[in-house]
Coordinates of C-alpha atoms in Angstrom, one line a residue:
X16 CA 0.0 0.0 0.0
X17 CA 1.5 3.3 -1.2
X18 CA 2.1 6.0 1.5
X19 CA 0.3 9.3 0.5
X20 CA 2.2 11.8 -0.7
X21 CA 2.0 14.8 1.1
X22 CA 0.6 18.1 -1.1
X23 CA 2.6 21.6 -0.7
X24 CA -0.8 23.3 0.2
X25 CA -2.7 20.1 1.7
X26 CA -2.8 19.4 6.2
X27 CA 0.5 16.6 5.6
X28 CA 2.8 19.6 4.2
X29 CA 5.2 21.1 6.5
X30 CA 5.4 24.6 7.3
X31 CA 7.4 26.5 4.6
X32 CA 11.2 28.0 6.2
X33 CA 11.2 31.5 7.4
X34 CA 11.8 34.1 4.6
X35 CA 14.8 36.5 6.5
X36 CA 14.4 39.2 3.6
X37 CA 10.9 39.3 4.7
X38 CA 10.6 38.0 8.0
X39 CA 8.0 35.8 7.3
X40 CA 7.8 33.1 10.2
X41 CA 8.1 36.1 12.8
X42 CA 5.5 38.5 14.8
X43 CA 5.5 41.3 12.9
X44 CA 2.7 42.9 15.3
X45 CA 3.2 42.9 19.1
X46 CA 0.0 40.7 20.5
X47 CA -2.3 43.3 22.2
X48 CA -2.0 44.3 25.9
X49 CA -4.8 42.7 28.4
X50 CA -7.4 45.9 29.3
X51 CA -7.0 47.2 32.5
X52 CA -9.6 46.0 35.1
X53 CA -12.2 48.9 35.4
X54 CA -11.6 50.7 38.4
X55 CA -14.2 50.2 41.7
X56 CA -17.3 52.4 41.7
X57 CA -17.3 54.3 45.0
X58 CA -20.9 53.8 46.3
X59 CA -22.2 57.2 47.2
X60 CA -22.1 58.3 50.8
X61 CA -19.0 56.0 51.8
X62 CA -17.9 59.0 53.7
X63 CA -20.6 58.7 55.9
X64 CA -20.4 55.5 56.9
X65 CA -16.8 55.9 57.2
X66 CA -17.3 58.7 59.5
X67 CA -19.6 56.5 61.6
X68 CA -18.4 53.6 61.8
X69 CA -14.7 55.3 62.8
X70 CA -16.4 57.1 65.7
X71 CA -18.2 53.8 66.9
X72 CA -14.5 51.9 66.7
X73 CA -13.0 55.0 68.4
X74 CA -15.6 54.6 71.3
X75 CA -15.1 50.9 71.6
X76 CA -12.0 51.0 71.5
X77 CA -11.7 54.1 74.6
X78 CA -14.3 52.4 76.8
X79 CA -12.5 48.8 76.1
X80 CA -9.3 50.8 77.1
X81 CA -10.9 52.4 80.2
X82 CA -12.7 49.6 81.1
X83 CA -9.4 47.0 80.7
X84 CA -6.5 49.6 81.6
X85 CA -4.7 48.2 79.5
X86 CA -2.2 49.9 77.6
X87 CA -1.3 48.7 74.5
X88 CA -5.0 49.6 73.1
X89 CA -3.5 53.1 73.5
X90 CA -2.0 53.1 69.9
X91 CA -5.0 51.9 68.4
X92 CA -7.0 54.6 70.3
X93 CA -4.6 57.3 69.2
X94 CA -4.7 56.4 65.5
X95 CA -8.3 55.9 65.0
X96 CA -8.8 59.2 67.2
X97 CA -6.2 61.0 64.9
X98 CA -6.9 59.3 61.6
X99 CA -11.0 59.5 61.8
X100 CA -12.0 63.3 60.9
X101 CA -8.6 64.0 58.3
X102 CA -9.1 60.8 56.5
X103 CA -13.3 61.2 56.3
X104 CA -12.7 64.3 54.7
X105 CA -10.1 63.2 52.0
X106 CA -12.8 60.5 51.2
X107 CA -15.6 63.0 50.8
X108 CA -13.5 65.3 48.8
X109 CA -12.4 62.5 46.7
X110 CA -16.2 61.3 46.4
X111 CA -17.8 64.8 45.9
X112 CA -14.9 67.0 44.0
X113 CA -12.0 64.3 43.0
X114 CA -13.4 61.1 41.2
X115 CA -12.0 61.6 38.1
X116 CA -8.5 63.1 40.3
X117 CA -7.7 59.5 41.0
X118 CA -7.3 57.6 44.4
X119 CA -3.4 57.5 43.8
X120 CA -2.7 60.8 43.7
X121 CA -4.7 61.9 46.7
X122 CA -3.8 58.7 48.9
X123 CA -0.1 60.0 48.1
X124 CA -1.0 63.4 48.9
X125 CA -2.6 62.4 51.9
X126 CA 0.0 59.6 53.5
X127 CA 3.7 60.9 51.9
X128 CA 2.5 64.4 51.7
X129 CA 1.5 64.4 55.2
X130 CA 4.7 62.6 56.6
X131 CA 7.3 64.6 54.4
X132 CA 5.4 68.2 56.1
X133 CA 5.6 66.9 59.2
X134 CA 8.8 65.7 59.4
X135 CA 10.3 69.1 57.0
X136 CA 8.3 71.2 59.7
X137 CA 10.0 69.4 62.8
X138 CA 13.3 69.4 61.5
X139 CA 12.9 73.6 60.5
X140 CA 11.2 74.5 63.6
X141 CA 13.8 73.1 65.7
X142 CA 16.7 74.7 63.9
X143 CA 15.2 77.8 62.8
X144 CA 12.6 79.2 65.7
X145 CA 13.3 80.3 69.1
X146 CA 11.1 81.4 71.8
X147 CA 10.0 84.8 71.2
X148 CA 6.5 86.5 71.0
X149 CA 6.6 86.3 66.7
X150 CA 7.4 82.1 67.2
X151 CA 3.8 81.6 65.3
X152 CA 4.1 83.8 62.4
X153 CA 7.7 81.2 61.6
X154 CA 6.1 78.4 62.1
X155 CA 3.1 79.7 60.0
X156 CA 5.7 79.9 56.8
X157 CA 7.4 77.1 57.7
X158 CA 4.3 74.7 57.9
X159 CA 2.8 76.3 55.3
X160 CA 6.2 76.3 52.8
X161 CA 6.3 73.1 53.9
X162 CA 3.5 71.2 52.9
X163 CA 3.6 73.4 49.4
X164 CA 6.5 71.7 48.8
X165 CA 5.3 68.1 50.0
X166 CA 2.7 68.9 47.5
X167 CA 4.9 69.6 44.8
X168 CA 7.1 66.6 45.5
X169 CA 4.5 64.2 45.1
X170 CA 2.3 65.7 42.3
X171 CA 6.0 65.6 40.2
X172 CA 4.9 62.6 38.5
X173 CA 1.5 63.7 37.6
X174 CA 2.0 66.4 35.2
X175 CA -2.1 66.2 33.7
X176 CA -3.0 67.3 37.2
X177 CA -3.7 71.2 37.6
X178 CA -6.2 73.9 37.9
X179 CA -8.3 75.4 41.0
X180 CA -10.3 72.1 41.8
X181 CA -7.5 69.7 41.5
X182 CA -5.0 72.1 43.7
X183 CA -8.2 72.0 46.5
X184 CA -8.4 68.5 46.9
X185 CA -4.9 67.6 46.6
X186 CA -3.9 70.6 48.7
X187 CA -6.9 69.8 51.2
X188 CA -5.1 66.1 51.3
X189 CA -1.7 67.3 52.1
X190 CA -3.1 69.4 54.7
X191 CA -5.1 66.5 56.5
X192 CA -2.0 64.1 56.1
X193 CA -0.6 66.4 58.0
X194 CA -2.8 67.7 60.9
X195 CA -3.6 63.3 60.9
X196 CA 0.1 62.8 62.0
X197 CA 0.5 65.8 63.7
X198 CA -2.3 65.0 65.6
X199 CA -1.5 61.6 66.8
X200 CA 2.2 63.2 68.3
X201 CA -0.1 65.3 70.7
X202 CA -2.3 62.7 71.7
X203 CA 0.7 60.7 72.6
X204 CA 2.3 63.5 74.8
X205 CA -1.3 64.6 76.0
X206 CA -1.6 60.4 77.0
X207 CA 2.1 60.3 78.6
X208 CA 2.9 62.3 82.2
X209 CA 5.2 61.6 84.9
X210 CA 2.2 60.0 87.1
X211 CA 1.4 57.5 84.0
X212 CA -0.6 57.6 81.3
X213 CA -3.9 60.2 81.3
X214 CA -6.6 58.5 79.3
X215 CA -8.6 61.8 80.1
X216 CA -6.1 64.3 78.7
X217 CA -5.9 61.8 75.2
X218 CA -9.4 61.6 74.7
X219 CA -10.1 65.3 75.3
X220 CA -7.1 66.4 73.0
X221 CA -8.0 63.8 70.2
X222 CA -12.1 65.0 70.2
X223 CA -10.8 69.0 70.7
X224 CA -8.6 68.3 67.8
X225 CA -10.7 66.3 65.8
X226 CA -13.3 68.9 65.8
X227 CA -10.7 71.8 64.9
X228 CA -9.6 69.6 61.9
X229 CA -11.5 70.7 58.8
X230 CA -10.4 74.3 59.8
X231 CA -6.9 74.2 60.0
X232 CA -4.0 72.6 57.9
X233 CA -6.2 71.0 55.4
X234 CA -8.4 74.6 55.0
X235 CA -4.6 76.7 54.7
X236 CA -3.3 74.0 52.0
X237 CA -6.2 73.6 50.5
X238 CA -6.6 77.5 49.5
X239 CA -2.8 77.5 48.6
X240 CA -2.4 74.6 46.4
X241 CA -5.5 75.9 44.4
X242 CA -3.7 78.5 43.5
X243 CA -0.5 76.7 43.0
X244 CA -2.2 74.2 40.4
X245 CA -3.8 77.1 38.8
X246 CA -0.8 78.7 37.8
X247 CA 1.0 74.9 36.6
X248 CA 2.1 74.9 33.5
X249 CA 0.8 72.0 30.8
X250 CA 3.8 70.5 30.6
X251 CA 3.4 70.1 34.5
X252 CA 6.3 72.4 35.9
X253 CA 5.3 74.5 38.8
X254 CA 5.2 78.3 38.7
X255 CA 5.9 80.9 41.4
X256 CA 4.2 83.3 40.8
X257 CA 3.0 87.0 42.8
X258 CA -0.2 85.0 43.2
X259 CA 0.9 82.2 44.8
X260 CA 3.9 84.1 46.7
X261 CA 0.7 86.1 48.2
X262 CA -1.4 82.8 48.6
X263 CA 1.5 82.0 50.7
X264 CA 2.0 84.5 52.8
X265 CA -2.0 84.9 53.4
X266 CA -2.5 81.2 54.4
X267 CA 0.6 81.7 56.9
X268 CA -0.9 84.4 58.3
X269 CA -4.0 82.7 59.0
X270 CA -2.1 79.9 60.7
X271 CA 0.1 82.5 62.6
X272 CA -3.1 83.9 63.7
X273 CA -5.1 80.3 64.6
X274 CA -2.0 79.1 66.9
X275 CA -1.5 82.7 68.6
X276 CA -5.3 82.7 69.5
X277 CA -4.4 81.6 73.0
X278 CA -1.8 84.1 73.8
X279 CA -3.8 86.8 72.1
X280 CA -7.0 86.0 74.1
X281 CA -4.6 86.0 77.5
X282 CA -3.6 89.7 76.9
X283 CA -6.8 91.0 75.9
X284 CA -8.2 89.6 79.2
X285 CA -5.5 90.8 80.8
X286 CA -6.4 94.4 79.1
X287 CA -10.6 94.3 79.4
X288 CA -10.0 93.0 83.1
X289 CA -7.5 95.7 84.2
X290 CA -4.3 93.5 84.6
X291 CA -2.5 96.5 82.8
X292 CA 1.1 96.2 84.7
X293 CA 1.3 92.4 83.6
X294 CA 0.1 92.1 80.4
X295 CA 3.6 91.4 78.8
X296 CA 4.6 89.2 81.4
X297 CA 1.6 87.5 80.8
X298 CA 1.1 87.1 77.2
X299 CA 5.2 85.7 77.5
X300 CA 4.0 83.0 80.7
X301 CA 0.8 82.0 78.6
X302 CA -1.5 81.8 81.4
X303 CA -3.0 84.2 83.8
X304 CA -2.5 83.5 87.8
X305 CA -5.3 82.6 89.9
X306 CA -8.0 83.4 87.2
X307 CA -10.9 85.0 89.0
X308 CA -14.5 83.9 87.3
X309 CA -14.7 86.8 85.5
X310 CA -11.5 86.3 83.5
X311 CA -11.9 82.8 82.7
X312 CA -15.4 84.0 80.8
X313 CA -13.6 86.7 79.1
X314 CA -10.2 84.0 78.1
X315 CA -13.3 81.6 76.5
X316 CA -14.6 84.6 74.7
X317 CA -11.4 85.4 73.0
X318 CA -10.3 82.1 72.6
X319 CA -13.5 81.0 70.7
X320 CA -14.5 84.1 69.1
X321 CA -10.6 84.2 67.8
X322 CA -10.8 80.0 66.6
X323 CA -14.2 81.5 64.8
X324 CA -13.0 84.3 63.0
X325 CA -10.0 82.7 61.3
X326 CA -12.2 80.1 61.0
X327 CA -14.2 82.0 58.7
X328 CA -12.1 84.1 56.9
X329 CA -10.5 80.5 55.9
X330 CA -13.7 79.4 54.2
X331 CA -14.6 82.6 52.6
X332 CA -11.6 82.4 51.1
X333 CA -11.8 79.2 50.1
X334 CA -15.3 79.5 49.3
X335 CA -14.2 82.7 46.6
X336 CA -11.7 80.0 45.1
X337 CA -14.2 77.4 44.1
X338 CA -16.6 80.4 43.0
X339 CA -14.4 82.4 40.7
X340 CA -12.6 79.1 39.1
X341 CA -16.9 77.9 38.1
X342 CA -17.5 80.9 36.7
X343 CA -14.2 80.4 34.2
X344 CA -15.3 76.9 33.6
X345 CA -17.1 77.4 30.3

């Protein structure tokens, strides 16, 4: 029985040898790359139930802590307390304003942002300040130049990201970063004395600070990296210009004025109470001895009315920002 012959174009017929002139036989197109998976939809209101559900573990976690007295709860309790208000707002900002931003961006806003203004702050502050009655207004620019530059460090690699609404959430995210860590040093001093550890003194700093968060660090950066993104060039370098010089020295000021509040509500008690031969010695001690009931009303007064109107002059600016930048918007 003959053995069939096998036909140049039939299934027996061997593949034909490569053609080098040609390169028949190779991939001449590069195979096409898999699609990225589609990123997560964010379910509206997470922020919400992140803000809850934080505040429920935070109160767990204190009462377990009180209940148990035992200590090494007191990092969790720090952290949660710390983390909860900062990182609720990133999350509505990112929900609300910063969807199409990306979660990158803002979580490295947020985390190396935060760490690299802290840690540029510490490192200025101790060098650079000394005790003196204008300490605030240098650590005012040197918070605030700070976290600028944290801002620009880590936006670096994400040239397509500028204008007025990108520069307030990313800015806003640096700034909570940093009041987050900040935050969690003072509860740890506040928690640590010479008699022990004061459970009291932790929870009362992390829920006065907590509260005081959306109007501080992440307001100041918030209003100066708007600017700062507004004037970026396309080709993503960063511009200096008299707008954001001003920006700067503006949101420094505010700060200045937010962290001298206390001193400045000391002396005008001191004035409005009559305490007229002490009131330099006792804007410098930073208390007033042996209040009498009358000048503890007038200290909460100050104090508040003080927290209030930065407070507000914060979000007005702000508030002009976001207006003026929808109005360009065509």
């Amino acid at each position: 029985m003959s053995q069939p012959t096998a036909d140049p174009g039939g299934p027996y017929s061997a593949p034909p040898a490569p053609d080098p002139a040609h390169g028949w036989g190779q991939q001449t197109r590069p195979p096409h790359p898999a699609p990225h998976p589609p990123a997560p939809e964010t379910r509206p209101g997470l922020w919400k139930r992140c803000l809850w559900g934080g505040l429920a573990l935070w109160v767990l976690t204190a009462a377990v802590t009180y209940a148990t007295e035992n200590t090494t709860l007191l990092p969790t309790l720090i952290l949660l307390g710390s983390f909860l208000v900062p990182g609720v707002f990133v999350v509505w900002a990112h929900e609300r304003h910063g969807a199409d931003i990306g979660v990158r961006p803002i979580l490295g806003c947020f985390v190396t942002g935060g760490i690299l203004g802290v840690l540029g702050a510490s490192v200025m502050e101790y060098y650079l300040l000394h005790p003196s009655l204008w300490m605030f207004v240098g650590v005012g620019l040197i918070e605030e130049a700070v976290k600028l530059a944290a801002l620009m460090f880590v936006l670096r690699r994400y040239p397509h990201l500028r204008g007025v609404r990108a520069g307030l959430v990313l800015g806003a995210a640096v700034g909570f970063g940093f009041a987050a860590f900040e935050s969690s040093g003072y509860a740890f001093n506040a928690a640590v004395t010479m008699e022990g550890i004061d459970l009291r003194a932790l929870l009362q700093t992390e829920l006065l600070r907590g509260l005081l968060a959306p109007f501080g660090h992440g307001l100041w950066t918030a209003i100066a990296g708007a600017v700062l993104l507004a004037a970026r060039r396309p080709d993503g370098r960063f511009r200096i210009t008299g707008a954001v010089v001003g920006t700067y020295l503006g949101v420094s000021l505010l700060h200045a004025l937010w962290d001298s509040t206390h001193g400045i509500a000391i002396w005008l008690t001191a004035h409005v109470t009559g305490i007229t031969q002490l009131q330099q010695s006792v804007f410098e001690a930073g208390y007033i001895p042996d209040p009498t009931s009358e000048q503890q009303h007038w200290f909460t007064f100050f104090s508040v009315g003080g927290l209030v109107l930065v407070s507000l002059a914060g979000l007005a600016w702000l508030r002009s920002l976001a207006v003026a930048a929808r109005q360009r918007t065509p």
